[in-house]
Amino acid sequence: MKKLLIFILFLFFLLLINPINAVEFTGIDYKNEYLEPGKTYDLWVIITPEKEINNTVIGVSPYGVGSEYIQIIKGRDYEGNLLQSEKGVGHFIIHIKEDAPSKDYNILAYCNYTKDGKKYSDNRIFEIPIRGKPTLTVENPSVINEGINRIYIKIKNKGTGIAQNIKIKFEEGNNIYALSEGYIKYLKPGKTGTVEIKVYGENSGIAKLPYTLTYSNPYNDLQLVDKRETESRKSKTITYNYKNQKTVEESGNLIFKIIPNDAIDLNVKDCSFPVGKVNNFTLSIKNNYKDSKFTVIIGKYYIGNNQKTLSINYGEIKNITFNIKVEEMGVKEIPVRIIFGGNEIERNISVNIIGKVDLVLTGVNVEGITEKTITGDLSNIGTDKAKSVLISVKKTERVIPLRPYENYFIGTLNPDDYGSFELHAKVINETDSIPIVIQYRDENNNLIKIEKNISIKNLINPNQSQENNDYIPLIIGILFIVGVLFLLYWNFFKKNKKIIIKNNKNNREV
Amino acid sequence: MNIRELILNPDNFFKDLSSKESSLTTPFLIVLALSVLNSIYTYYETSIIFNLFPPDMQSKMSIIMIFSIVSSFIGGFISWLLIAGVMHLISMAFKGEGPFKRTLGFIGYGFLPNLIGSLITILVGYYFLSNAQVPTLTMEQLQNPTVAEEVISSIIPKTMVYTNLLINIAVILWNLGLWTYGIKYARDLELKKAFIVALIPVVLFLIYQIYGVIKML
């Protein structure tokens, strides 16, 4: 045990006195502040040997999560013989994958060499910072009307980094003028922002609106602009000139087609619909443009087909109907796209989705013959609430309401709610039903009256349904009495007569 | 007992019977069957009518129902004794002779038409009342005789009343026929006198029946 411990200490001492690294990794260079996803870069690794080395090969490989996002295109560089303190520069080509998230990645640099006839290998891990760069695109509606338009410009970040302080400014255009500017605080990669811009279309035709889009990177973005080499007798100097591209400015033109302001008149036939029901959404289109084929597309709430095509001649008005169903109450916007004659317009049609009161009588019971007591429930099976609900007996020639319950106040009935009631009435002439009036106020305080009839048919004459064929027992009764009368006649008269005749015959024979 | 003879030739039936020793077994069975049928019909009719009463009164009404059923049952026997007693007394005025036991037995045979009539009445009652929808009345309405009468008349249709009246008249006339021959041989009377004796309770019974019908209408 003691010998083993001395041996381990001896090995440790040997490691301490023999230096492991004969090569020093002096630096790594990629000529940029940051590396961007989707781009290919040259990479240089510089080594300085402490002693002369031979068969020197320098290489790089991604390390850790970097292997997922860093692709090595050229990863080995042969340097051969290097004298003591002679710098060796290995050149490599790497590609940063498109989906590389912004962070610092590790890359392993290694050097294989021979020294004194023996093979050695040293390595070092370097950090390379990868930062995404935003790339913005601008989309504008292709068609606007003559005059002032409120348009929405979509700015999409198709890059890999966040864009900050996005501003869009416009210059005076050809046949079009911008009346406002747009600003978005930031846009993450893959996200789209919308800015509302007021533009003035001068005349119908094609219009071009120049714009300047400025935005900034969250990081410094040093781009190599210039490289100069100056050589003297003793030394060679290389000067790199960088430009910080943190703030980006891009220019372009937005192209519009300006159509006459009154190319079409678009109206909606009915803009109030009950919630939760399939309704007919009818649009009325008047063509002020020219004979064209119109394709109408609605973007929301449709049931079944949301696209219909029809031909409308100049000056003609035609209706087009879609089925819609909206599950929420309130004012809703239905986007409508109309494509005609190579033009396309988009409008949002506002519809008011309202609840509907639906009151039904349930559990109605009528007691009494002439003086009726009607009890039951009034249930709201609709989607809107009924306020100030009052139920009353309607006075007619046959029915007179009776106090104290000639009417009954139920109050507010919310959807899926019910209220009990009691009504008293007197039937002065025979009738099959008692007329009831239900009145309530809707959400807009409109007074609504509904009349319903409560049947009292069964109560007045429970056997009325049998009246039609109840002569059969009566006929049986008549037959029974006829039979009995015949029996009595037979017993009292005919039989006695027969006996008398029989006696007379006997007397004659005697 | 020769029922065919009793129906088709009561004269001969009672004549034969008078020559034998009088027994009350068969008349008792006839009246017993009649009483049972009457009780069944009373139960059926009252159970329908009692639906008029509010649910909290239904338990009290069951006592009244039991009373009505028992009354119907006993009523048959009381009628038998009463009619036999009345005829026996009236026949005394015509110098009729014969023991009361025989009068009771012969009058009992005369209840056979009632038995047949009751069977028909039950069928007619079931025909009319089986589908009747009986409303439940409040106490105030029940205490109002006009309302109660109107409701009962709406449950029991007029046709049913007329049918029952016809059946009852037929039964009474048939009773008259049987009881005439029955009292003739029970009390040894002439046919005409026997007819008068039988006619008096029959007329009284007939008047009672017609009065009841008029009241219902």
XYZ file of C-alpha atoms in Angstrom:
727
model
C 0.000 0.000 0.000
C 2.823 2.332 0.924
C 4.658 1.497 -2.361
C 1.552 2.300 -4.391
C 1.184 5.719 -2.744
C 4.886 6.562 -3.462
C 4.373 5.559 -7.127
C 1.316 7.836 -7.532
C 3.208 10.793 -5.990
C 6.124 10.142 -8.360
C 3.832 10.259 -11.416
C 2.255 13.526 -10.176
C 5.752 15.035 -9.737
C 6.672 14.026 -13.314
C 3.545 15.746 -14.654
C 4.430 18.928 -12.820
C 7.994 19.161 -14.081
C 7.138 18.301 -17.760
C 5.189 21.114 -19.558
C 2.223 19.623 -21.589
C 1.607 22.426 -24.049
C 4.377 23.044 -26.482
C 2.023 25.103 -28.668
C 0.239 28.257 -27.587
C -3.103 29.196 -29.212
C -2.523 32.914 -29.681
C -5.893 33.963 -31.041
C -8.943 33.434 -33.220
C -10.233 35.926 -35.758
C -13.414 36.136 -37.833
C -13.279 39.795 -38.933
C -16.704 40.648 -37.500
C -18.200 41.788 -34.239
C -20.793 39.047 -34.450
C -21.518 36.175 -36.726
C -24.948 36.069 -38.325
C -27.089 32.995 -38.849
C -27.339 31.908 -42.451
C -23.943 33.269 -43.412
C -20.558 31.669 -44.225
C -17.423 33.066 -42.575
C -13.674 32.768 -42.840
C -12.073 31.880 -39.557
C -8.396 32.125 -38.579
C -6.724 30.393 -35.674
C -3.208 31.557 -34.777
C -0.714 29.362 -32.914
C 2.810 30.013 -31.634
C 5.022 26.969 -30.890
C 7.421 27.183 -27.960
C 9.769 24.836 -29.748
C 10.218 23.768 -33.312
C 7.465 21.466 -34.395
C 6.867 19.445 -37.542
C 3.850 18.042 -39.481
C 1.710 20.720 -37.945
C -2.055 20.481 -38.676
C -4.503 23.005 -37.217
C -8.223 22.188 -37.103
C -11.523 23.409 -35.711
C -14.720 21.639 -34.726
C -17.906 22.821 -32.996
C -18.158 22.002 -29.335
C -21.307 21.421 -27.252
C -24.578 22.874 -28.655
C -22.508 24.602 -31.302
C -22.382 21.315 -33.254
C -26.113 21.749 -33.995
C -25.796 25.196 -35.506
C -22.211 25.553 -36.782
C -21.356 23.700 -39.951
C -17.640 23.207 -40.745
C -16.928 23.650 -44.458
C -13.147 23.668 -44.189
C -11.992 22.385 -40.823
C -8.315 21.409 -41.265
C -5.270 23.397 -42.413
C -1.753 21.951 -42.865
C 1.073 24.191 -41.634
C 4.076 21.824 -41.835
C 7.248 22.871 -40.017
C 7.163 25.761 -37.593
C 10.196 27.124 -35.884
C 10.196 28.235 -32.295
C 7.980 31.351 -31.919
C 7.039 31.290 -35.580
C 3.298 32.034 -35.888
C 1.156 29.544 -37.661
C -2.209 30.704 -39.043
C -4.818 28.120 -39.838
C -7.600 29.171 -42.226
C -11.050 27.651 -41.931
C -14.503 28.176 -43.394
C -17.603 27.786 -41.245
C -21.289 28.254 -41.957
C -23.813 29.426 -39.326
C -27.132 27.701 -39.797
C -30.267 29.799 -40.398
C -32.009 28.738 -37.215
C -29.083 29.424 -34.870
C -30.359 31.322 -31.828
C -28.439 34.429 -30.743
C -25.868 33.381 -28.149
C -22.141 32.648 -27.627
C -21.109 29.224 -28.959
C -17.989 27.200 -28.221
C -15.644 26.050 -30.925
C -12.676 23.715 -30.364
C -9.351 24.578 -32.009
C -6.733 21.835 -32.028
C -3.190 21.426 -33.263
C -1.574 18.050 -34.113
C 2.194 18.039 -34.529
C 5.388 15.986 -34.048
C 8.250 16.956 -31.841
C 11.374 14.975 -31.407
C 9.817 12.214 -33.485
C 6.811 11.928 -31.206
C 3.198 12.897 -31.984
C 1.461 15.545 -29.855
C -1.879 17.281 -29.881
C -2.941 20.488 -28.072
C -6.287 22.237 -28.128
C -8.207 25.225 -26.801
C -11.846 26.215 -26.700
C -12.820 29.598 -28.124
C -16.137 31.433 -27.933
C -17.733 32.796 -31.068
C -20.725 35.144 -30.678
C -23.631 34.501 -33.040
C -26.227 37.221 -33.221
C -29.273 37.213 -35.458
C -29.887 40.059 -37.814
C -33.310 41.381 -38.635
C -34.498 41.507 -42.208
C -37.648 43.492 -42.766
C -40.059 43.305 -45.645
C -42.889 45.714 -46.346
C -46.288 44.728 -47.756
C -48.978 47.153 -48.781
C -52.542 46.716 -50.084
C -52.444 46.628 -53.837
C -55.586 48.675 -54.437
C -56.712 51.945 -52.914
C -59.457 54.364 -53.763
C -59.152 57.862 -55.035
C -58.914 60.386 -52.203
C -57.970 59.706 -48.613
C -57.461 56.082 -47.670
C -56.619 54.547 -44.350
C -54.365 51.636 -45.242
C -52.515 49.070 -43.182
C -48.899 48.322 -44.083
C -47.544 45.009 -42.902
C -43.870 44.911 -41.835
C -42.543 41.424 -41.421
C -39.263 40.441 -39.806
C -37.954 37.604 -41.960
C -34.504 37.750 -40.344
C -33.064 36.021 -37.314
C -32.656 38.934 -34.928
C -34.945 41.444 -33.267
C -35.554 44.725 -35.078
C -35.998 47.747 -32.826
C -37.404 51.236 -33.304
C -38.849 50.533 -36.718
C -39.862 53.699 -38.516
C -41.340 54.051 -41.947
C -41.348 57.466 -43.588
C -42.623 58.462 -46.978
C -41.616 60.933 -49.576
C -43.866 62.621 -52.089
C -44.911 59.954 -54.525
C -46.087 59.756 -58.020
C -49.860 60.283 -57.983
C -49.966 59.500 -54.272
C -49.087 61.261 -51.010
C -48.619 59.878 -47.534
C -50.235 61.869 -44.763
C -48.720 60.012 -41.827
C -45.760 57.882 -40.738
C -45.511 54.546 -39.050
C -43.650 53.272 -36.014
C -43.254 49.870 -34.371
C -41.261 49.508 -31.158
C -39.808 46.098 -31.982
C -40.402 42.988 -34.077
C -39.181 39.554 -33.117
C -37.957 37.178 -35.840
C -40.856 35.760 -37.855
C -43.349 38.299 -36.500
C -45.419 40.771 -38.461
C -46.424 44.239 -37.345
C -49.013 46.525 -38.872
C -48.908 50.287 -39.149
C -51.860 52.411 -40.081
C -51.035 55.028 -42.688
C -53.187 57.680 -44.259
C -52.538 58.078 -47.966
C -54.115 60.283 -50.575
C -54.628 58.768 -53.986
C -54.765 61.524 -56.577
C -56.051 59.950 -59.778
C -57.001 56.478 -60.795
C -54.098 54.481 -62.203
C -50.776 53.167 -60.896
C -49.107 55.092 -58.075
C -45.612 54.808 -56.581
C -44.876 55.911 -53.036
C -41.187 56.056 -52.007
C -40.456 55.045 -48.445
C -37.546 54.868 -46.036
C -37.507 52.154 -43.443
C -35.136 52.541 -40.512
C -34.554 50.108 -37.695
C -31.803 49.096 -35.361
C -30.109 45.923 -34.236
C -29.908 45.262 -30.517
C -26.144 44.551 -30.984
C -23.269 46.292 -32.647
C -22.902 44.956 -36.138
C -19.413 45.667 -37.395
C -19.143 45.017 -41.096
C -15.713 44.889 -42.763
C -15.664 47.726 -45.235
C -12.031 48.080 -46.196
C -8.731 46.195 -45.768
C -5.332 47.911 -46.318
C -1.887 46.431 -46.182
C 1.218 48.595 -45.681
C 4.621 46.977 -45.906
C 7.839 48.431 -44.670
C 11.293 46.917 -44.692
C 10.869 45.409 -41.278
C 7.182 44.843 -40.913
C 3.919 44.407 -42.678
C 0.816 46.196 -41.351
C -2.757 45.209 -42.226
C -5.500 47.755 -41.475
C -9.147 46.624 -41.326
C -11.853 49.292 -41.613
C -15.225 48.413 -40.047
C -18.614 50.093 -40.178
C -21.082 49.606 -37.369
C -24.344 48.498 -39.010
C -26.371 48.663 -35.823
C -28.830 51.078 -37.399
C -30.128 50.040 -40.794
C -31.781 52.280 -43.309
C -33.537 50.835 -46.330
C -35.433 52.554 -49.099
C -37.988 51.352 -51.571
C -41.230 52.094 -53.301
C -44.766 50.987 -52.499
C -46.827 50.385 -55.610
C -50.595 50.950 -55.554
C -53.389 50.751 -58.013
C -55.790 53.618 -57.498
C -59.326 52.893 -58.523
C -62.214 55.357 -58.716
C -63.674 56.091 -55.312
C -67.119 54.944 -56.305
C -66.138 51.892 -58.348
C -68.621 49.870 -56.366
C -71.279 50.640 -53.794
C -71.315 47.964 -51.157
C -74.210 47.758 -48.738
C -75.470 45.164 -46.343
C -79.169 44.330 -46.416
C -79.591 43.615 -42.746
C -76.906 44.287 -40.214
C -78.577 42.828 -37.098
C -78.497 39.104 -36.540
C -79.487 36.880 -33.633
C -76.582 35.269 -31.862
C -75.858 31.558 -32.308
C -78.146 31.103 -35.312
C -77.416 30.595 -38.971
C -78.360 33.825 -40.729
C -78.395 35.102 -44.286
C -75.733 37.771 -44.713
C -76.755 39.573 -47.882
C -74.497 42.095 -49.581
C -75.796 44.467 -52.201
C -73.197 45.452 -54.825
C -73.682 48.269 -57.300
C -71.172 48.268 -60.145
C -70.014 51.807 -61.066
C -66.858 50.573 -62.766
C -67.528 48.567 -65.917
C -69.089 45.223 -66.831
C -67.102 42.801 -64.711
C -67.095 39.466 -63.006
C -67.139 39.951 -59.246
C -65.701 37.463 -56.794
C -66.819 38.135 -53.243
C -65.056 36.474 -50.321
C -66.000 36.842 -46.677
C -63.290 36.131 -44.174
C -65.125 35.278 -40.956
C -68.173 33.665 -39.380
C -69.222 31.891 -42.579
C -70.991 28.554 -42.704
C -70.276 26.601 -45.872
C -69.142 28.495 -48.934
C -67.353 31.797 -48.242
C -66.594 32.647 -51.862
C -69.110 33.425 -54.569
C -68.791 34.771 -58.081
C -71.323 36.737 -60.098
C -71.326 38.964 -63.142
C -72.554 42.521 -62.702
C -72.987 44.894 -65.601
C -72.165 48.577 -65.322
C -74.814 50.400 -63.280
C -76.468 47.165 -62.164
C -77.160 46.210 -58.522
C -76.996 42.593 -57.468
C -77.329 40.808 -54.143
C -75.112 38.032 -52.923
C -75.917 35.987 -49.846
C -73.722 34.010 -47.480
C -74.635 31.969 -44.428
C -73.062 33.252 -41.257
C -73.232 32.228 -37.623
C -71.783 34.314 -34.809
C -71.586 32.892 -31.310
C -70.916 36.165 -29.460
C -73.064 39.205 -29.041
C -71.926 42.727 -29.889
C -70.683 44.569 -32.964
C -68.555 42.303 -35.146
C -66.509 43.051 -38.232
C -66.832 40.778 -41.233
C -63.935 41.230 -43.664
C -65.185 41.284 -47.244
C -62.849 41.019 -50.223
C -64.172 41.892 -53.636
C -62.144 41.108 -56.726
C -63.330 42.642 -59.979
C -61.727 43.663 -63.267
C -58.213 43.084 -61.959
C -58.942 45.219 -58.900
C -59.295 44.085 -55.361
C -60.881 45.956 -52.517
C -61.275 44.978 -48.914
C -63.961 46.305 -46.639
C -64.973 45.447 -43.132
C -68.712 45.217 -42.745
C -69.962 45.835 -39.220
C -72.824 43.683 -38.046
C -74.660 43.865 -34.772
C -75.066 40.487 -33.160
C -77.993 40.643 -30.830
C -79.587 38.231 -28.434
C -83.195 37.216 -28.882
C -85.804 36.747 -26.211
C -87.870 33.609 -26.557
C -90.522 33.237 -23.887
C -92.457 30.010 -23.555
C -95.115 28.893 -21.102
C -94.180 25.748 -19.218
C -95.886 23.680 -16.540
C -99.202 25.473 -17.028
C -102.048 24.218 -14.864
C -105.619 25.465 -15.007
C -108.008 24.816 -12.146
C -111.627 25.734 -11.760
C -114.689 25.656 -13.953
C -116.042 29.114 -14.397
C -113.483 30.890 -12.253
C -110.104 29.733 -13.484
C -106.832 29.790 -11.597
C -103.961 29.553 -14.040
C -100.527 28.763 -12.630
C -97.289 27.987 -14.419
C -93.840 29.179 -15.393
C -92.707 31.583 -18.053
C -89.304 30.423 -19.314
C -86.812 32.398 -21.366
C -85.251 29.932 -23.801
C -83.736 32.724 -25.886
C -80.320 34.371 -25.801
C -81.231 37.845 -24.599
C -82.795 38.986 -21.362
C -86.372 40.175 -21.095
C -86.921 43.056 -18.694
C -90.076 44.096 -16.829
C -91.937 40.954 -17.830
C -95.662 41.225 -17.116
C -98.160 38.474 -17.861
C -101.879 39.216 -17.908
C -105.240 37.764 -18.896
C -106.687 39.429 -21.968
C -110.288 40.559 -21.539
C -112.602 39.163 -24.224
C -116.340 38.516 -24.635
C -115.852 35.109 -23.104
C -113.093 35.715 -20.571
C -112.906 38.374 -17.841
C -109.709 38.832 -15.778
C -110.320 38.566 -12.033
C -108.619 40.394 -9.199
C -106.158 40.210 -7.557
C -104.303 38.357 -10.316
C -105.662 39.810 -13.517
C -101.960 40.343 -14.235
C -98.718 39.151 -12.642
C -95.340 40.900 -12.599
C -92.417 38.519 -13.142
C -89.577 41.056 -13.551
C -86.378 40.378 -15.465
C -85.910 37.010 -17.119
C -82.333 36.276 -18.110
C -81.589 33.601 -20.713
C -82.163 30.121 -19.225
C -84.212 31.668 -16.441
C -87.879 31.268 -15.571
C -90.470 32.956 -13.419
C -93.655 31.529 -11.905
C -96.991 33.241 -12.273
C -100.605 32.988 -11.174
C -103.566 34.444 -13.031
C -107.280 34.480 -12.256
C -110.007 34.677 -14.874
C -113.720 34.035 -15.210
C -115.125 32.229 -18.239
C -118.579 33.633 -18.958
C -119.220 31.798 -22.223
C -117.950 28.424 -23.256
C -114.491 28.702 -24.752
C -111.577 26.421 -25.530
C -108.814 28.783 -24.472
C -107.900 31.742 -22.294
C -105.941 34.490 -24.082
C -102.790 35.647 -22.301
C -100.710 38.733 -23.031
C -96.989 38.732 -22.186
C -95.225 42.065 -22.372
C -91.556 42.847 -21.777
C -88.827 45.296 -22.681
C -85.827 44.191 -24.712
C -82.201 45.370 -24.353
C -83.066 48.597 -26.179
C -86.093 49.197 -23.934
C -88.530 48.514 -26.762
C -91.869 47.331 -25.421
C -92.783 43.982 -26.939
C -96.148 42.244 -26.566
C -96.844 38.602 -27.270
C -100.225 36.905 -27.179
C -100.587 33.264 -26.277
C -103.589 31.026 -25.646
C -103.886 28.598 -22.782
C -106.070 25.659 -23.716
C -108.866 24.745 -21.315
C -110.545 22.336 -23.713
C -110.027 19.190 -21.680
C -111.144 20.782 -18.451
C -114.509 21.969 -19.756
C -115.511 18.710 -21.357
C -113.237 15.800 -20.568
C -115.364 13.373 -22.543
C -115.770 15.510 -25.625
C -113.530 13.240 -27.648
C -115.881 10.336 -26.961
C -119.004 12.273 -27.938
C -118.728 11.201 -31.533
C -119.166 7.468 -30.964
C -120.957 7.167 -27.626
C -124.283 6.156 -29.145
C -123.220 2.501 -29.158
C -124.016 2.027 -25.401
C -127.285 3.890 -25.906
C -128.235 1.517 -28.726
C -127.347 -1.409 -26.444
C -129.619 0.101 -23.741
C -132.471 0.497 -26.234
C -132.035 -3.104 -27.453
C -131.997 -4.271 -23.840
C -135.284 -2.517 -23.005
C -136.877 -3.769 -26.260
C -135.783 -7.285 -25.361
C -137.274 -7.000 -21.884
C -140.539 -5.570 -23.233
C -140.744 -8.440 -25.734
C -140.073 -10.900 -22.940
C -142.832 -9.383 -20.798
C -145.226 -9.414 -23.773
C -144.385 -13.067 -24.384
C -144.795 -14.026 -20.739
C -148.000 -12.121 -20.044
C -149.949 -12.112 -23.284
C -148.816 -14.446 -26.016
C -148.106 -17.390 -23.749
C -151.463 -16.986 -21.968
C -153.168 -16.737 -25.345
C -151.475 -19.998 -26.455
C -152.577 -21.687 -23.237
C -156.185 -20.480 -23.767
C -156.172 -21.760 -27.384
C -154.655 -25.025 -26.176
C -157.359 -25.346 -23.460
C -160.113 -24.593 -25.999
C -158.776 -27.330 -28.334
C -158.699 -29.797 -25.431
C -162.309 -28.897 -24.517
C -163.476 -29.487 -28.141
C -161.760 -32.871 -28.283
C -163.421 -33.845 -25.006
C -132.389 -23.418 -10.575
C -133.506 -23.358 -14.173
C -132.521 -19.843 -15.284
C -133.921 -20.360 -18.798
C -137.286 -21.213 -17.304
C -137.100 -18.194 -14.954
C -136.430 -15.846 -17.885
C -138.693 -17.318 -20.571
C -141.504 -18.808 -18.476
C -141.554 -17.348 -14.963
C -145.151 -18.502 -14.461
C -144.144 -22.107 -14.808
C -140.912 -21.564 -12.866
C -142.643 -20.162 -9.760
C -145.483 -22.662 -10.115
C -142.993 -25.525 -9.929
C -141.112 -23.810 -7.135
C -144.285 -23.359 -5.051
C -144.785 -27.099 -4.994
C -141.365 -27.615 -3.444
C -140.010 -26.765 -0.054
C -138.877 -23.128 0.007
C -135.105 -22.512 0.153
C -133.330 -19.134 0.423
C -129.922 -20.346 -0.815
C -130.332 -19.506 -4.522
C -132.067 -16.122 -3.955
C -129.373 -15.272 -1.438
C -126.641 -16.068 -3.979
C -128.397 -13.926 -6.621
C -128.648 -10.952 -4.231
C -125.065 -11.544 -3.053
C -123.750 -11.471 -6.653
C -125.785 -8.326 -7.280
C -124.362 -6.664 -4.157
C -120.789 -7.563 -5.160
C -121.299 -6.101 -8.652
C -122.858 -2.949 -7.185
C -119.883 -2.590 -4.817
C -117.415 -2.940 -7.712
C -119.257 -0.321 -9.731
C -119.416 2.022 -6.710
C -115.665 1.620 -6.163
C -114.909 2.349 -9.817
C -117.169 5.392 -10.031
C -116.150 6.960 -6.719
C -112.437 6.452 -7.390
C -112.865 8.557 -10.557
C -115.011 11.217 -8.917
C -112.644 11.473 -5.957
C -109.917 12.767 -8.295
C -111.805 16.041 -8.125
C -110.638 16.496 -4.573
C -107.303 18.085 -3.711
C -104.445 15.627 -2.927
C -104.465 16.481 0.790
C -108.082 15.359 0.997
C -107.572 12.056 -0.835
C -106.754 10.119 2.387
C -109.948 11.352 4.039
C -111.933 10.439 0.962
C -110.852 6.787 1.210
C -113.004 6.452 4.354
C -115.979 7.779 2.420
C -115.181 5.339 -0.381
C -115.167 2.366 2.024
C -118.498 3.570 3.435
C -119.962 3.829 -0.086
C -118.784 0.316 -1.030
C -120.179 -1.212 2.174
C -123.445 0.692 1.658
C -123.742 -0.637 -1.890
C -123.085 -4.141 -0.640
C -125.610 -4.021 2.219
C -128.046 -2.015 0.060
C -128.807 -5.065 -2.091
C -129.842 -7.154 0.909
C -131.821 -4.290 2.471
C -133.699 -3.757 -0.829
C -134.441 -7.472 -0.948
C -135.896 -7.468 2.583
C -137.709 -4.166 2.095
C -139.361 -5.053 -1.215
C -140.281 -8.515 0.013
C -141.691 -7.011 3.234
C -143.713 -4.327 1.400
C -145.166 -6.870 -1.055
C -145.919 -9.270 1.738
C -147.802 -6.527 3.586
C -149.704 -5.333 0.485
C -150.629 -8.894 -0.429
C -152.261 -9.226 2.988
C -154.776 -6.643 1.810
C -155.640 -9.031 -1.031
C -155.930 -11.851 1.449
C -152.767 -13.491 0.292
C -151.604 -16.621 2.038
C -148.163 -18.033 2.493
C -145.137 -17.672 4.756
C -142.789 -14.646 4.549
C -139.874 -16.984 3.932
C -141.448 -18.045 0.651
C -142.195 -14.393 -0.292
C -138.561 -13.515 0.492
C -137.257 -16.411 -1.588
C -139.511 -15.746 -4.607
C -138.781 -11.971 -4.559
C -135.063 -12.833 -4.369
C -135.337 -14.750 -7.642
C -136.850 -11.578 -9.071
C -133.496 -9.798 -8.613
C -131.985 -11.721 -11.544
C -132.685 -8.810 -13.988
C -130.807 -6.487 -11.616
C -127.791 -8.800 -11.812
C -127.830 -8.684 -15.640
C -128.521 -4.924 -15.575
C -125.582 -4.331 -13.239
C -123.226 -6.210 -15.560
C -124.289 -4.048 -18.494
C -124.097 -0.860 -16.357
C -120.496 -1.675 -15.338
C -119.463 -2.138 -18.980
C -121.208 1.090 -20.002
C -119.601 2.967 -17.072
C -116.151 1.696 -18.011
C -116.743 2.707 -21.623
C -117.544 6.284 -20.673
C -115.315 6.883 -17.670
C -112.100 5.054 -18.563
C -110.770 8.020 -20.592
C -112.285 10.817 -18.525
C -109.875 13.595 -17.570
C -110.892 14.691 -14.128
C -109.750 18.149 -13.003
C -108.679 18.703 -9.419
C -110.814 21.329 -7.750
C -109.926 23.650 -4.930
C -111.820 23.579 -1.646
C -113.667 26.785 -2.564
C -114.807 25.247 -5.830
C -115.879 22.025 -4.120
C -117.940 23.987 -1.636
C -119.747 25.663 -4.505
C -122.546 23.210 -5.495
C -122.931 24.760 -8.943
C -119.281 24.173 -9.733
C -119.297 20.631 -8.352
C -122.446 19.720 -10.306
C -121.021 21.214 -13.476
C -117.810 19.282 -13.122
C -119.553 15.980 -12.350
C -121.913 16.461 -15.287
C -118.876 17.185 -17.474
C -117.275 13.920 -16.350
C -120.438 11.815 -16.655
C -121.820 12.477 -20.146
C -125.565 12.714 -20.777
C -125.489 9.705 -23.071
C -124.243 7.599 -20.183
C -127.113 8.870 -18.000
C -129.687 8.082 -20.698
C -128.192 4.630 -21.311
C -128.287 3.808 -17.602
C -131.859 5.093 -17.382
C -132.946 2.801 -20.219
C -131.181 -0.147 -18.598
C -132.783 0.628 -15.218
C -136.268 0.981 -16.734
C -135.795 -2.338 -18.524
C -134.637 -3.963 -15.293
C -137.583 -2.524 -13.322
C -140.110 -3.710 -15.921
C -138.500 -7.128 -15.895
C -138.617 -7.064 -12.079
C -142.345 -6.303 -12.365
C -142.847 -9.342 -14.516
C -140.910 -11.714 -12.277
C -142.227 -10.311 -9.020
C -145.857 -10.540 -10.320
C -145.470 -14.290 -10.836
C -143.328 -14.612 -7.735
C -145.872 -12.992 -5.361
C -148.718 -14.805 -7.187
C -147.346 -18.188 -6.164
C -145.753 -17.067 -2.911
C -149.005 -15.625 -1.582
C -151.435 -17.635 -3.721
C -152.987 -14.607 -5.446
C -154.778 -14.060 -8.715
C -152.582 -12.732 -11.523
C -154.208 -9.277 -11.571
C -153.924 -8.878 -7.793
C -150.360 -10.116 -7.877
C -149.611 -7.562 -10.595
C -151.014 -4.729 -8.450
C -148.990 -5.907 -5.445
C -145.806 -5.951 -7.521
C -146.626 -2.688 -9.284
C -146.684 -0.520 -6.128
C -142.984 -0.921 -5.116
C -141.965 -0.949 -8.782
C -143.688 2.384 -9.437
C -142.079 3.847 -6.329
C -138.692 2.585 -7.488
C -139.303 3.875 -11.010
C -140.210 7.350 -9.722
C -137.028 7.367 -7.666
C -134.964 6.397 -10.738
C -136.497 9.103 -12.963
C -136.044 11.702 -10.229
C -132.356 10.788 -9.978
C -131.893 11.114 -13.722
C -133.651 14.479 -13.862
C -131.424 15.644 -11.044
C -128.310 14.545 -12.982
C -129.399 16.350 -16.112
